[in-house]
mmCIF file of C-alpha atoms and ligand atoms in Angstrom:
data_model
loop_
_atom_site.group_PDB
_atom_site.id
_atom_site.type_symbol
_atom_site.label_atom_id
_atom_site.label_comp_id
_atom_site.label_asym_id
_atom_site.label_seq_id
_atom_site.Cartn_x
_atom_site.Cartn_y
_atom_site.Cartn_z
ATOM 1 C CA MET A 238 -48.825 73.302 15.560
ATOM 2 C CA LEU A 239 -51.139 73.358 12.673
ATOM 3 C CA LYS A 240 -50.402 70.352 10.727
ATOM 4 C CA THR A 241 -49.136 70.862 7.335
ATOM 5 C CA LYS A 242 -51.590 70.513 5.006
ATOM 6 C CA ILE A 243 -51.263 67.923 2.081
ATOM 7 C CA ALA A 244 -52.499 67.262 -1.259
ATOM 8 C CA VAL A 245 -51.462 63.826 -2.829
ATOM 9 C CA PHE A 246 -51.393 64.022 -6.803
ATOM 10 C CA VAL A 247 -52.319 60.566 -8.263
ATOM 11 C CA SER A 248 -53.049 58.947 -11.427
ATOM 12 C CA GLY A 249 -53.424 55.306 -11.164
ATOM 13 C CA GLY A 250 -53.583 52.508 -8.425
ATOM 14 C CA GLY A 251 -52.920 54.686 -5.612
ATOM 15 C CA THR A 252 -50.667 52.246 -3.635
ATOM 16 C CA ASN A 253 -48.279 54.961 -2.776
ATOM 17 C CA LEU A 254 -51.212 57.197 -1.507
ATOM 18 C CA GLN A 255 -52.153 54.232 0.286
ATOM 19 C CA ALA A 256 -49.065 54.011 1.784
ATOM 20 C CA LEU A 257 -49.103 57.934 2.985
ATOM 21 C CA ILE A 258 -52.875 57.155 4.290
ATOM 22 C CA ASP A 259 -51.385 54.160 6.648
ATOM 23 C CA ALA A 260 -48.589 56.111 8.003
ATOM 24 C CA GLN A 261 -51.153 58.934 8.844
ATOM 25 C CA LYS A 262 -53.480 56.321 10.621
ATOM 26 C CA ALA A 263 -50.143 54.632 12.428
ATOM 27 C CA GLY A 264 -49.201 57.847 13.695
ATOM 28 C CA THR A 265 -45.909 57.959 12.192
ATOM 29 C CA LEU A 266 -46.899 60.859 9.534
ATOM 30 C CA LYS A 267 -48.123 63.040 12.060
ATOM 31 C CA SER A 268 -46.830 66.807 11.278
ATOM 32 C CA GLY A 269 -48.953 66.512 8.025
ATOM 33 C CA GLU A 270 -52.300 65.783 7.236
ATOM 34 C CA ILE A 271 -53.637 64.362 3.573
ATOM 35 C CA THR A 272 -56.176 66.999 2.911
ATOM 36 C CA LEU A 273 -56.735 66.326 -1.058
ATOM 37 C CA VAL A 274 -56.271 63.824 -3.369
ATOM 38 C CA LEU A 275 -56.134 65.365 -6.933
ATOM 39 C CA ALA A 276 -56.304 62.990 -9.790
ATOM 40 C CA SER A 277 -55.456 63.415 -13.796
ATOM 41 C CA ASN A 278 -58.387 60.802 -14.744
ATOM 42 C CA ASP A 279 -61.605 59.808 -13.093
ATOM 43 C CA THR A 280 -60.683 56.148 -13.388
ATOM 44 C CA ALA A 281 -57.576 55.942 -11.235
ATOM 45 C CA TYR A 282 -58.154 53.805 -8.351
ATOM 46 C CA ALA A 283 -56.560 56.131 -6.110
ATOM 47 C CA LEU A 284 -59.771 57.951 -5.881
ATOM 48 C CA THR A 285 -61.394 54.764 -4.339
ATOM 49 C CA ARG A 286 -58.768 54.867 -1.508
ATOM 50 C CA ALA A 287 -59.503 58.384 -1.158
ATOM 51 C CA GLU A 288 -63.454 57.963 -0.696
ATOM 52 C CA GLN A 289 -62.632 54.878 1.649
ATOM 53 C CA ASN A 290 -60.746 57.163 3.884
ATOM 54 C CA GLN A 291 -63.139 60.013 3.738
ATOM 55 C CA ILE A 292 -60.371 62.447 1.813
ATOM 56 C CA PRO A 293 -61.951 64.790 -0.574
ATOM 57 C CA SER A 294 -61.074 64.269 -3.879
ATOM 58 C CA VAL A 295 -60.859 66.514 -7.268
ATOM 59 C CA VAL A 296 -60.136 65.267 -10.635
ATOM 60 C CA VAL A 297 -58.499 67.959 -12.989
ATOM 61 C CA LYS A 298 -58.233 66.287 -16.707
ATOM 62 C CA ARG A 299 -55.127 68.017 -18.938
ATOM 63 C CA LYS A 300 -57.298 67.558 -22.087
ATOM 64 C CA GLU A 301 -60.017 69.734 -21.061
ATOM 65 C CA PHE A 302 -57.964 72.682 -20.999
ATOM 66 C CA ALA A 303 -56.575 74.378 -24.335
ATOM 67 C CA THR A 304 -53.188 75.293 -22.732
ATOM 68 C CA GLN A 305 -50.791 73.837 -20.295
ATOM 69 C CA LEU A 306 -51.015 77.334 -18.705
ATOM 70 C CA GLU A 307 -54.602 76.927 -18.188
ATOM 71 C CA TYR A 308 -54.449 73.562 -16.967
ATOM 72 C CA GLU A 309 -51.965 74.617 -14.417
ATOM 73 C CA GLU A 310 -53.709 77.743 -13.519
ATOM 74 C CA GLN A 311 -56.772 75.377 -12.667
ATOM 75 C CA LEU A 312 -54.277 72.970 -10.122
ATOM 76 C CA LYS A 313 -53.287 76.366 -8.715
ATOM 77 C CA ALA A 314 -56.474 77.572 -7.786
ATOM 78 C CA VAL A 315 -57.861 74.284 -6.562
ATOM 79 C CA LEU A 316 -54.730 74.045 -4.537
ATOM 80 C CA THR A 317 -55.295 77.658 -3.081
ATOM 81 C CA GLU A 318 -59.126 76.959 -2.926
ATOM 82 C CA HIS A 319 -57.935 73.953 -0.359
ATOM 83 C CA ASN A 320 -55.223 75.926 1.370
ATOM 84 C CA ILE A 321 -52.439 73.667 0.201
ATOM 85 C CA ASP A 322 -48.930 73.290 1.898
ATOM 86 C CA LEU A 323 -47.402 70.321 0.374
ATOM 87 C CA ILE A 324 -47.907 68.651 -2.815
ATOM 88 C CA ILE A 325 -47.048 65.296 -2.958
ATOM 89 C CA LEU A 326 -46.509 63.469 -6.346
ATOM 90 C CA ALA A 327 -47.097 59.775 -6.053
ATOM 91 C CA GLY A 328 -47.568 58.371 -9.491
ATOM 92 C CA PHE A 329 -48.886 61.366 -11.039
ATOM 93 C CA MET A 330 -48.583 61.131 -14.966
ATOM 94 C CA SER A 331 -49.398 64.460 -16.074
ATOM 95 C CA ILE A 332 -46.540 66.901 -16.812
ATOM 96 C CA LEU A 333 -45.959 69.976 -15.013
ATOM 97 C CA SER A 334 -44.133 73.032 -16.298
ATOM 98 C CA GLU A 335 -41.811 75.771 -14.296
ATOM 99 C CA ASN A 336 -45.040 78.109 -14.306
ATOM 100 C CA PHE A 337 -46.272 75.495 -11.852
ATOM 101 C CA THR A 338 -43.242 74.364 -10.045
ATOM 102 C CA ALA A 339 -41.790 77.640 -9.780
ATOM 103 C CA ALA A 340 -44.781 78.767 -7.594
ATOM 104 C CA TYR A 341 -44.176 75.771 -4.904
ATOM 105 C CA PRO A 342 -40.237 76.143 -4.536
ATOM 106 C CA LYS A 343 -39.437 73.266 -1.830
ATOM 107 C CA ARG A 344 -43.238 72.424 -1.468
ATOM 108 C CA ILE A 345 -43.469 69.668 -4.070
ATOM 109 C CA ILE A 346 -41.827 66.208 -3.693
ATOM 110 C CA ASN A 347 -42.106 63.075 -6.284
ATOM 111 C CA ILE A 348 -41.551 59.613 -5.591
ATOM 112 C CA HIS A 349 -39.486 57.780 -8.443
ATOM 113 C CA PRO A 350 -38.919 54.195 -8.837
ATOM 114 C CA SER A 351 -34.957 53.857 -9.593
ATOM 115 C CA LEU A 352 -31.902 55.365 -8.245
ATOM 116 C CA ILE A 353 -31.712 58.997 -9.359
ATOM 117 C CA PRO A 354 -29.887 59.608 -11.736
ATOM 118 C CA SER A 355 -30.027 56.520 -13.291
ATOM 119 C CA PHE A 356 -33.483 55.710 -15.485
ATOM 120 C CA CYS A 357 -34.926 59.127 -14.968
ATOM 121 C CA GLY A 358 -36.053 61.998 -16.821
ATOM 122 C CA LYS A 359 -38.378 62.633 -19.672
ATOM 123 C CA GLY A 360 -39.838 59.105 -21.104
ATOM 124 C CA TYR A 361 -39.141 57.176 -17.731
ATOM 125 C CA TYR A 362 -42.292 56.254 -15.606
ATOM 126 C CA GLY A 363 -44.082 53.297 -14.312
ATOM 127 C CA LEU A 364 -43.395 50.376 -15.554
ATOM 128 C CA LYS A 365 -40.910 51.702 -18.064
ATOM 129 C CA VAL A 366 -38.386 52.381 -15.592
ATOM 130 C CA HIS A 367 -38.021 48.808 -14.377
ATOM 131 C CA GLU A 368 -37.996 47.717 -18.055
ATOM 132 C CA ALA A 369 -35.058 50.202 -18.942
ATOM 133 C CA ALA A 370 -33.103 48.685 -15.347
ATOM 134 C CA LEU A 371 -33.715 45.026 -16.425
ATOM 135 C CA ALA A 372 -32.650 45.943 -20.290
ATOM 136 C CA TYR A 373 -29.295 47.707 -19.127
ATOM 137 C CA GLY A 374 -28.710 44.950 -16.684
ATOM 138 C CA VAL A 375 -28.275 46.704 -13.578
ATOM 139 C CA LYS A 376 -27.856 44.437 -10.205
ATOM 140 C CA VAL A 377 -29.188 47.208 -7.738
ATOM 141 C CA THR A 378 -32.112 49.596 -8.542
ATOM 142 C CA GLY A 379 -34.348 51.340 -5.939
ATOM 143 C CA ALA A 380 -36.270 54.271 -5.348
ATOM 144 C CA THR A 381 -35.768 58.120 -4.771
ATOM 145 C CA VAL A 382 -37.656 60.797 -3.221
ATOM 146 C CA HIS A 383 -36.588 64.504 -4.345
ATOM 147 C CA TYR A 384 -38.022 68.189 -4.405
ATOM 148 C CA VAL A 385 -39.759 68.668 -7.942
ATOM 149 C CA ASN A 386 -38.454 71.608 -9.909
ATOM 150 C CA GLU A 387 -38.196 72.544 -13.626
ATOM 151 C CA ILE A 388 -36.268 69.742 -14.183
ATOM 152 C CA PRO A 389 -37.908 66.319 -14.829
ATOM 153 C CA ASP A 390 -36.695 64.179 -11.905
ATOM 154 C CA GLY A 391 -33.588 66.653 -11.288
ATOM 155 C CA GLY A 392 -34.795 68.520 -8.167
ATOM 156 C CA GLU A 393 -32.624 67.922 -4.895
ATOM 157 C CA ILE A 394 -32.689 64.412 -3.856
ATOM 158 C CA LEU A 395 -34.396 63.871 -0.288
ATOM 159 C CA LEU A 396 -34.243 60.203 0.210
ATOM 160 C CA GLN A 397 -33.041 56.589 -1.337
ATOM 161 C CA LYS A 398 -33.015 53.462 -0.970
ATOM 162 C CA ALA A 399 -31.442 50.383 -2.700
ATOM 163 C CA VAL A 400 -33.485 47.246 -4.037
ATOM 164 C CA ALA A 401 -31.544 44.077 -5.568
ATOM 165 C CA VAL A 402 -32.434 42.956 -8.697
ATOM 166 C CA GLU A 403 -32.733 39.471 -8.759
ATOM 167 C CA GLU A 404 -32.396 36.560 -11.328
ATOM 168 C CA GLY A 405 -35.555 36.102 -13.482
ATOM 169 C CA ASP A 406 -37.312 39.307 -12.569
ATOM 170 C CA THR A 407 -39.993 40.680 -14.999
ATOM 171 C CA PRO A 408 -40.637 44.316 -14.850
ATOM 172 C CA GLU A 409 -43.577 43.494 -12.960
ATOM 173 C CA ILE A 410 -42.138 41.552 -9.970
ATOM 174 C CA LEU A 411 -39.156 44.352 -9.957
ATOM 175 C CA GLN A 412 -41.612 46.847 -9.707
ATOM 176 C CA ARG A 413 -43.349 45.345 -6.978
ATOM 177 C CA ARG A 414 -40.455 44.788 -4.874
ATOM 178 C CA VAL A 415 -39.187 48.293 -5.407
ATOM 179 C CA MET A 416 -42.497 49.665 -4.179
ATOM 180 C CA GLU A 417 -42.849 46.926 -1.060
ATOM 181 C CA GLN A 418 -38.949 47.497 -0.205
ATOM 182 C CA ALA A 419 -38.381 51.155 -1.013
ATOM 183 C CA GLU A 420 -41.356 53.405 -2.154
ATOM 184 C CA TRP A 421 -44.180 52.626 0.571
ATOM 185 C CA ILE A 422 -41.158 53.381 3.123
ATOM 186 C CA LEU A 423 -39.512 56.324 1.810
ATOM 187 C CA LEU A 424 -42.513 58.108 0.886
ATOM 188 C CA PRO A 425 -44.027 58.481 4.320
ATOM 189 C CA GLN A 426 -40.664 59.115 6.006
ATOM 190 C CA ALA A 427 -39.996 62.089 3.116
ATOM 191 C CA ALA A 428 -43.782 63.435 3.811
ATOM 192 C CA GLU A 429 -42.950 63.619 7.328
ATOM 193 C CA MET A 430 -39.732 65.286 7.051
ATOM 194 C CA VAL A 431 -40.773 67.733 4.778
ATOM 195 C CA SER A 432 -44.414 68.291 6.845
ATOM 196 C CA GLN A 433 -42.247 68.684 9.940
ATOM 197 C CA GLN A 434 -39.820 71.445 8.315
ATOM 198 C CA LEU A 435 -43.282 73.769 6.676
ATOM 199 C CA GLN A 436 -45.033 73.301 9.620
ATOM 200 C CA LYS A 437 -46.854 76.602 10.979
ATOM 201 C CA GLY A 438 -46.714 77.729 14.769
HETATM 202 C C1 LIG B 1256 -44.923 54.351 -8.543
HETATM 203 O O1 LIG B 1256 -44.009 53.063 -8.844
HETATM 204 C C2 LIG B 1256 -44.141 55.379 -8.692
HETATM 205 O O2 LIG B 1256 -42.869 55.485 -8.096
HETATM 206 C C3 LIG B 1256 -43.864 55.517 -10.303
HETATM 207 O O3 LIG B 1256 -45.423 55.176 -10.737
HETATM 208 C C4 LIG B 1256 -45.814 54.199 -9.818
HETATM 209 C C5 LIG B 1256 -47.499 54.441 -9.292
HETATM 210 O O4 LIG B 1256 -48.028 53.424 -8.523
HETATM 211 N N1 LIG B 1256 -44.071 57.229 -10.228
HETATM 212 C C6 LIG B 1256 -43.028 57.535 -11.538
HETATM 213 O O5 LIG B 1256 -42.893 56.867 -12.713
HETATM 214 C C7 LIG B 1256 -42.962 58.895 -11.522
HETATM 215 N N2 LIG B 1256 -42.134 59.384 -12.829
HETATM 216 P P1 LIG B 1256 -49.175 53.953 -7.552
HETATM 217 O O6 LIG B 1256 -50.256 54.658 -8.054
HETATM 218 O O7 LIG B 1256 -49.447 52.529 -6.997
HETATM 219 O O8 LIG B 1256 -48.794 54.723 -6.446
#
């Protein structure tokens, strides 16, 4: 069986990318292989992680294209060039329209740092999600891995894990706990699940 070729889309620190790389090294991610890291900017530390692990990377910046359509056509061209089967959004902060998502049905997954449908959709990303959870006063939050479609954070849910909010939490403390107790566990699990489904004989 050929391994599913995975592209990981990143914008920042890339700790979720690191969790995927670690799972690949440990053999728990075995049906798929990360063959490309695509970053939305050239300062993302995730690019250093890719380099340290000999994974090819490419930077595609939205602002270098006149329209969203041209940007997404470039993303598609890169994916085709690398024969990518599965796209994993791991802290990818650039918006993808239906023109892009519809081209890869059930072939794009995303990790979101809350229990969808809470604190998700437009404007909820990164630390903002945890700020909103603390402002609301929820006692339980968590992370969700879902398929990506044209609705922001609206695709079918694959995996979820709850994480307790604790007295005195700051957005940063909560973010770290959600990553450690949920995101870095769920994302590699989902990557293996979907890679297995997409594997070609
Ligand atoms: C993660 O918490 C991820 O769930 C979140 O951004 C962070 C990226 O961290 N993604 C979103 O908010 C998407 N809406 P990382 O670069 O260290 O993986």
